[in-house]
Amino acid sequence: MKPVAFRATLLNIIGNTLLFALKLAAGVMSGSIALISDALNSLQDIAASIATFICVKLSNTQADEGHPFGHSRAEPIAGLIIAVLAGILGFEVLRAAIERLIHGNGMEITVFSLVVPVVTMIVKGWMGWHFRKVGKDIGSPALAATATDSFMDVYVSLAVLIGVVGARLGYAFLDPVAALVISFWIMRAGYAIGMENIAYLMGQAPPPELMKRIKDAAMSVEGVKAINTVRAHYVGNFIHVEIHTEVDKDLSTYHSHAIGKRVERSIEAIGAIEKAFVHIDPV
């Protein structure tokens, strides 16, 4: 695992653990279902962070005889685990919020209960910015998913703040309503993260702009006359490319092979490309 990815993942685990403790304490002390739901959201984040840590570490394991192209598919699996956990948690929060709306329950909103969601918004906003930057720098879908989740938590905590402030002002129904908002937000985030990582696992083709960069990289190599076929797909969070290039039929096998190797290096210089398979077509 890259040191920067390790630090980011460790930060996520520690940060979410501290926030979970704060939210749970505030929720239990006040009786706020919104705060308790947000604490469960942090608990889900902790579990997801541990899954991310394990899968990111596994994805960086060197290729072996049983896995000749490495273990990069492990990282999108972490994103998929996050999505599944988010769906389960969202449903449980929804159920609890509906029960509170129907049956009601006494609450005692303290200053501590009001401060916790504000602190959470600040901390999660910074964490989201940090994880997005790191995820983009190292091309990590798991950390990108974690960044999205952190930003979502800012809005979740805003809903919590509205709920507890409303309850403090005498509008107790706003607390379970805030929990309802949290439940839908969590499930929506889980769906988006799940679909993105399923695409990685299913070997989806990269976007058109990247395909153009691949073609341009191949055509920039001296000796390449044209390109017949270009196919590319995700293998985990990396991309494998198969390309057929035309070269002069009168060139020797040695020179044709040398052109192919230069095309390979040119394509693999593109950040997201892990492996390029070049076929030479003499014409």
Short mmCIF file of C-alpha atoms in Angstrom, two decimals:
data_model
loop_
_atom_site.label_atom_id
_atom_site.label_comp_id
_atom_site.label_asym_id
_atom_site.label_seq_id
_atom_site.Cartn_x
_atom_site.Cartn_y
_atom_site.Cartn_z
CA MET A 1 0.00 0.00 0.00
CA LYS A 2 1.27 3.47 -0.86
CA PRO A 3 2.16 5.46 2.28
CA VAL A 4 -0.23 8.28 1.34
CA ALA A 5 -3.11 5.79 0.92
CA PHE A 6 -2.25 4.15 4.24
CA ARG A 7 -2.25 7.49 6.05
CA ALA A 8 -5.55 8.53 4.47
CA THR A 9 -7.23 5.26 5.39
CA LEU A 10 -5.90 5.37 8.95
CA LEU A 11 -7.08 8.97 9.29
CA ASN A 12 -10.54 7.91 8.14
CA ILE A 13 -10.75 5.13 10.73
CA ILE A 14 -9.57 7.36 13.60
CA GLY A 15 -11.72 10.33 12.57
CA ASN A 16 -14.90 8.30 12.21
CA THR A 17 -14.28 6.49 15.50
CA LEU A 18 -14.01 9.79 17.39
CA LEU A 19 -17.10 11.19 15.66
CA PHE A 20 -19.04 8.00 16.40
CA ALA A 21 -18.26 8.35 20.11
CA LEU A 22 -19.32 12.01 20.15
CA LYS A 23 -22.57 11.42 18.25
CA LEU A 24 -23.54 8.36 20.26
CA ALA A 25 -22.91 10.15 23.56
CA ALA A 26 -24.94 13.17 22.44
CA GLY A 27 -27.72 10.98 21.06
CA VAL A 28 -28.06 8.82 24.17
CA MET A 29 -27.93 11.84 26.50
CA SER A 30 -30.55 13.76 24.54
CA GLY A 31 -32.72 10.92 23.23
CA SER A 32 -32.36 12.30 19.68
CA ILE A 33 -33.02 9.65 17.03
CA ALA A 34 -31.32 11.91 14.47
CA LEU A 35 -28.07 11.98 16.45
CA ILE A 36 -28.20 8.24 17.13
CA SER A 37 -28.84 7.63 13.41
CA ASP A 38 -25.86 9.80 12.54
CA ALA A 39 -23.77 7.81 15.05
CA LEU A 40 -24.80 4.62 13.24
CA ASN A 41 -23.77 6.33 10.02
CA SER A 42 -20.31 6.84 11.50
CA LEU A 43 -20.24 3.21 12.64
CA GLN A 44 -20.91 2.19 9.04
CA ASP A 45 -18.08 4.51 7.98
CA ILE A 46 -15.73 2.78 10.42
CA ALA A 47 -16.59 -0.66 9.05
CA ALA A 48 -16.22 0.64 5.50
CA SER A 49 -12.87 2.23 6.36
CA ILE A 50 -11.55 -1.07 7.67
CA ALA A 51 -12.80 -2.82 4.51
CA THR A 52 -11.12 -0.14 2.40
CA PHE A 53 -7.85 -0.55 4.31
CA ILE A 54 -7.82 -4.32 3.77
CA CYS A 55 -8.78 -4.13 0.09
CA VAL A 56 -6.43 -1.26 -0.80
CA LYS A 57 -3.59 -3.20 0.84
CA LEU A 58 -4.58 -6.35 -1.06
CA SER A 59 -4.92 -4.50 -4.37
CA ASN A 60 -1.29 -3.36 -4.12
CA THR A 61 -0.02 -6.91 -3.60
CA GLN A 62 2.40 -7.97 -6.32
CA ALA A 63 1.14 -10.17 -9.15
CA ASP A 64 1.64 -13.89 -8.62
CA GLU A 65 1.14 -17.14 -10.51
CA GLY A 66 -2.53 -17.32 -9.59
CA HIS A 67 -3.14 -13.62 -10.32
CA PRO A 68 -0.80 -12.68 -13.20
CA PHE A 69 -2.29 -9.19 -13.57
CA GLY A 70 -2.26 -8.40 -9.87
CA HIS A 71 -5.06 -7.91 -7.36
CA SER A 72 -6.39 -4.50 -8.41
CA ARG A 73 -10.00 -5.71 -8.46
CA ALA A 74 -9.85 -5.87 -4.67
CA GLU A 75 -10.16 -2.10 -4.37
CA PRO A 76 -13.52 -1.73 -6.15
CA ILE A 77 -14.73 -4.57 -3.93
CA ALA A 78 -14.12 -2.24 -0.97
CA GLY A 79 -16.29 0.38 -2.67
CA LEU A 80 -18.99 -2.25 -3.21
CA ILE A 81 -18.84 -3.26 0.46
CA ILE A 82 -19.34 0.39 1.40
CA ALA A 83 -22.40 0.52 -0.87
CA VAL A 84 -23.99 -2.61 0.62
CA LEU A 85 -23.39 -1.43 4.18
CA ALA A 86 -24.87 1.96 3.31
CA GLY A 87 -28.02 0.32 1.95
CA ILE A 88 -28.50 -1.80 5.07
CA LEU A 89 -27.85 1.11 7.41
CA GLY A 90 -30.14 3.43 5.46
CA PHE A 91 -33.02 0.98 5.79
CA GLU A 92 -32.47 0.56 9.54
CA VAL A 93 -32.40 4.33 10.07
CA LEU A 94 -35.59 4.67 8.01
CA ARG A 95 -37.34 2.06 10.14
CA ALA A 96 -36.28 3.70 13.42
CA ALA A 97 -37.34 7.17 12.23
CA ILE A 98 -40.81 5.96 11.22
CA GLU A 99 -41.27 4.28 14.60
CA ARG A 100 -40.28 7.52 16.37
CA LEU A 101 -42.73 9.54 14.24
CA ILE A 102 -45.55 7.15 15.10
CA HIS A 103 -44.88 6.56 18.78
CA GLY A 104 -42.85 9.63 19.78
CA ASN A 105 -40.37 9.81 22.63
CA GLY A 106 -39.14 12.37 25.13
CA MET A 107 -35.99 14.34 24.31
CA GLU A 108 -33.76 16.71 26.22
CA ILE A 109 -31.68 18.70 23.74
CA THR A 110 -28.58 20.15 25.41
CA VAL A 111 -25.92 22.54 24.14
CA PHE A 112 -23.67 19.51 23.65
CA SER A 113 -26.31 18.00 21.36
CA LEU A 114 -26.24 21.17 19.25
CA VAL A 115 -22.45 21.44 19.10
CA VAL A 116 -21.76 17.86 17.97
CA PRO A 117 -23.36 18.14 14.48
CA VAL A 118 -21.53 21.44 13.89
CA VAL A 119 -18.19 19.85 14.80
CA THR A 120 -19.05 16.89 12.57
CA MET A 121 -19.76 19.14 9.58
CA ILE A 122 -16.38 20.86 9.94
CA VAL A 123 -14.40 17.65 10.42
CA LYS A 124 -16.14 15.69 7.65
CA GLY A 125 -15.84 18.59 5.22
CA TRP A 126 -12.08 18.65 5.70
CA MET A 127 -11.84 14.86 5.50
CA GLY A 128 -13.83 14.82 2.25
CA TRP A 129 -11.54 17.42 0.69
CA HIS A 130 -8.45 15.51 1.79
CA PHE A 131 -9.66 12.09 0.59
CA ARG A 132 -10.78 13.50 -2.75
CA LYS A 133 -7.34 15.00 -3.33
CA VAL A 134 -5.49 11.81 -2.32
CA GLY A 135 -7.88 9.57 -4.27
CA LYS A 136 -7.40 11.67 -7.40
CA ASP A 137 -3.61 11.80 -7.01
CA ILE A 138 -3.18 8.02 -6.74
CA GLY A 139 -6.19 6.95 -8.83
CA SER A 140 -7.99 5.17 -5.99
CA PRO A 141 -11.75 4.50 -6.43
CA ALA A 142 -12.04 3.33 -2.82
CA LEU A 143 -10.66 6.63 -1.48
CA ALA A 144 -12.78 8.56 -3.99
CA ALA A 145 -15.83 6.71 -2.64
CA THR A 146 -14.74 7.58 0.89
CA ALA A 147 -14.44 11.26 -0.10
CA THR A 148 -17.98 11.21 -1.52
CA ASP A 149 -19.23 9.60 1.68
CA SER A 150 -17.49 12.26 3.79
CA PHE A 151 -19.09 15.10 1.82
CA MET A 152 -22.47 13.41 2.12
CA ASP A 153 -21.97 13.27 5.88
CA VAL A 154 -21.72 17.07 5.96
CA TYR A 155 -25.28 17.33 4.62
CA VAL A 156 -26.41 14.52 6.90
CA SER A 157 -25.08 16.46 9.90
CA LEU A 158 -26.83 19.59 8.64
CA ALA A 159 -30.11 17.65 8.67
CA VAL A 160 -29.29 16.49 12.21
CA LEU A 161 -28.62 20.08 13.27
CA ILE A 162 -31.97 21.21 11.88
CA GLY A 163 -33.68 18.35 13.67
CA VAL A 164 -32.15 18.98 17.10
CA VAL A 165 -32.58 22.76 16.84
CA GLY A 166 -36.23 22.20 15.92
CA ALA A 167 -36.68 19.83 18.85
CA ARG A 168 -35.03 22.38 21.15
CA LEU A 169 -37.55 24.99 19.96
CA GLY A 170 -40.46 22.67 20.65
CA TYR A 171 -40.93 21.02 17.24
CA ALA A 172 -40.08 17.47 18.31
CA PHE A 173 -41.27 15.94 15.03
CA LEU A 174 -38.33 17.55 13.22
CA ASP A 175 -35.90 15.14 14.89
CA PRO A 176 -37.32 11.94 13.30
CA VAL A 177 -37.90 13.87 10.07
CA ALA A 178 -34.17 14.65 10.05
CA ALA A 179 -33.52 10.94 10.59
CA LEU A 180 -35.73 10.17 7.56
CA VAL A 181 -33.65 12.56 5.46
CA ILE A 182 -30.49 10.84 6.70
CA SER A 183 -31.83 7.41 5.76
CA PHE A 184 -32.63 8.40 2.18
CA TRP A 185 -29.32 10.21 1.83
CA ILE A 186 -27.39 7.16 3.02
CA MET A 187 -29.23 4.83 0.64
CA ARG A 188 -28.72 7.21 -2.29
CA ALA A 189 -24.99 7.42 -1.57
CA GLY A 190 -24.77 3.65 -1.35
CA TYR A 191 -26.48 3.25 -4.71
CA ALA A 192 -24.16 5.73 -6.45
CA ILE A 193 -21.00 4.20 -4.97
CA GLY A 194 -22.22 0.69 -5.76
CA MET A 195 -22.96 1.44 -9.41
CA GLU A 196 -19.56 3.07 -9.92
CA ASN A 197 -17.64 0.14 -8.49
CA ILE A 198 -19.77 -2.47 -10.25
CA ALA A 199 -18.70 -0.78 -13.48
CA TYR A 200 -15.06 -1.28 -12.49
CA LEU A 201 -15.62 -4.93 -11.61
CA MET A 202 -17.58 -5.61 -14.82
CA GLY A 203 -14.74 -4.33 -17.00
CA GLN A 204 -16.44 -1.20 -18.31
CA ALA A 205 -14.73 0.71 -21.12
CA PRO A 206 -13.00 3.97 -20.14
CA PRO A 207 -14.52 7.32 -21.21
CA PRO A 208 -14.17 8.53 -24.83
CA GLU A 209 -11.65 11.25 -23.95
CA LEU A 210 -9.27 8.65 -22.52
CA MET A 211 -9.72 6.44 -25.59
CA LYS A 212 -8.67 9.44 -27.70
CA ARG A 213 -5.55 9.90 -25.56
CA ILE A 214 -4.69 6.24 -26.11
CA LYS A 215 -5.02 6.59 -29.88
CA ASP A 216 -3.02 9.82 -29.91
CA ALA A 217 -0.27 8.18 -27.85
CA ALA A 218 -0.03 5.31 -30.34
CA MET A 219 -0.05 7.56 -33.40
CA SER A 220 2.71 9.73 -31.92
CA VAL A 221 5.16 6.83 -32.29
CA GLU A 222 7.32 7.02 -35.39
CA GLY A 223 6.62 4.15 -37.76
CA VAL A 224 2.92 3.73 -36.91
CA LYS A 225 0.92 4.30 -40.10
CA ALA A 226 -2.59 3.80 -38.73
CA ILE A 227 -4.64 2.15 -36.00
CA ASN A 228 -7.05 -0.66 -36.78
CA THR A 229 -8.62 -1.55 -33.46
CA VAL A 230 -8.48 -0.17 -29.93
CA ARG A 231 -10.19 -1.93 -27.05
CA ALA A 232 -9.82 -1.00 -23.41
CA HIS A 233 -11.48 -2.00 -20.16
CA TYR A 234 -11.08 -1.57 -16.43
CA VAL A 235 -9.33 -4.29 -14.45
CA GLY A 236 -10.17 -3.09 -10.97
CA ASN A 237 -9.34 0.60 -10.97
CA PHE A 238 -6.68 0.27 -13.68
CA ILE A 239 -7.10 -0.02 -17.44
CA HIS A 240 -5.84 -2.65 -19.86
CA VAL A 241 -5.59 -1.78 -23.55
CA GLU A 242 -5.47 -3.93 -26.66
CA ILE A 243 -4.46 -2.08 -29.82
CA HIS A 244 -3.75 -3.11 -33.42
CA THR A 245 -1.29 -0.81 -35.21
CA GLU A 246 -0.31 -0.79 -38.87
CA VAL A 247 3.37 -0.63 -39.85
CA ASP A 248 5.21 -0.91 -43.14
CA LYS A 249 5.17 -4.54 -44.33
CA ASP A 250 8.72 -4.19 -45.64
CA LEU A 251 10.14 -3.60 -42.17
CA SER A 252 12.05 -6.44 -40.54
CA THR A 253 10.50 -8.34 -37.65
CA TYR A 254 13.04 -6.73 -35.35
CA HIS A 255 12.07 -3.17 -36.33
CA SER A 256 8.34 -3.94 -36.27
CA HIS A 257 8.69 -5.35 -32.77
CA ALA A 258 10.65 -2.27 -31.66
CA ILE A 259 7.83 -0.03 -32.89
CA GLY A 260 5.35 -2.14 -30.94
CA LYS A 261 7.37 -1.76 -27.74
CA ARG A 262 7.51 2.02 -28.20
CA VAL A 263 3.73 2.10 -28.67
CA GLU A 264 3.35 0.03 -25.51
CA ARG A 265 5.51 2.41 -23.47
CA SER A 266 3.76 5.46 -24.91
CA ILE A 267 0.32 4.16 -23.92
CA GLU A 268 1.40 2.92 -20.49
CA ALA A 269 2.78 6.39 -19.74
CA ILE A 270 -0.85 7.51 -19.43
CA GLY A 271 -1.59 7.49 -15.71
CA ALA A 272 -4.56 5.11 -15.51
CA ILE A 273 -3.15 2.57 -17.99
CA GLU A 274 -1.60 -0.46 -16.30
CA LYS A 275 -0.95 -2.66 -19.33
CA ALA A 276 -1.02 -2.23 -23.12
CA PHE A 277 -1.09 -5.21 -25.49
CA VAL A 278 0.12 -4.15 -28.94
CA HIS A 279 -0.51 -6.18 -32.09
CA ILE A 280 1.47 -5.33 -35.22
CA ASP A 281 -0.33 -5.46 -38.58
CA PRO A 282 2.10 -5.22 -41.55
CA VAL A 283 0.49 -3.40 -44.50
#
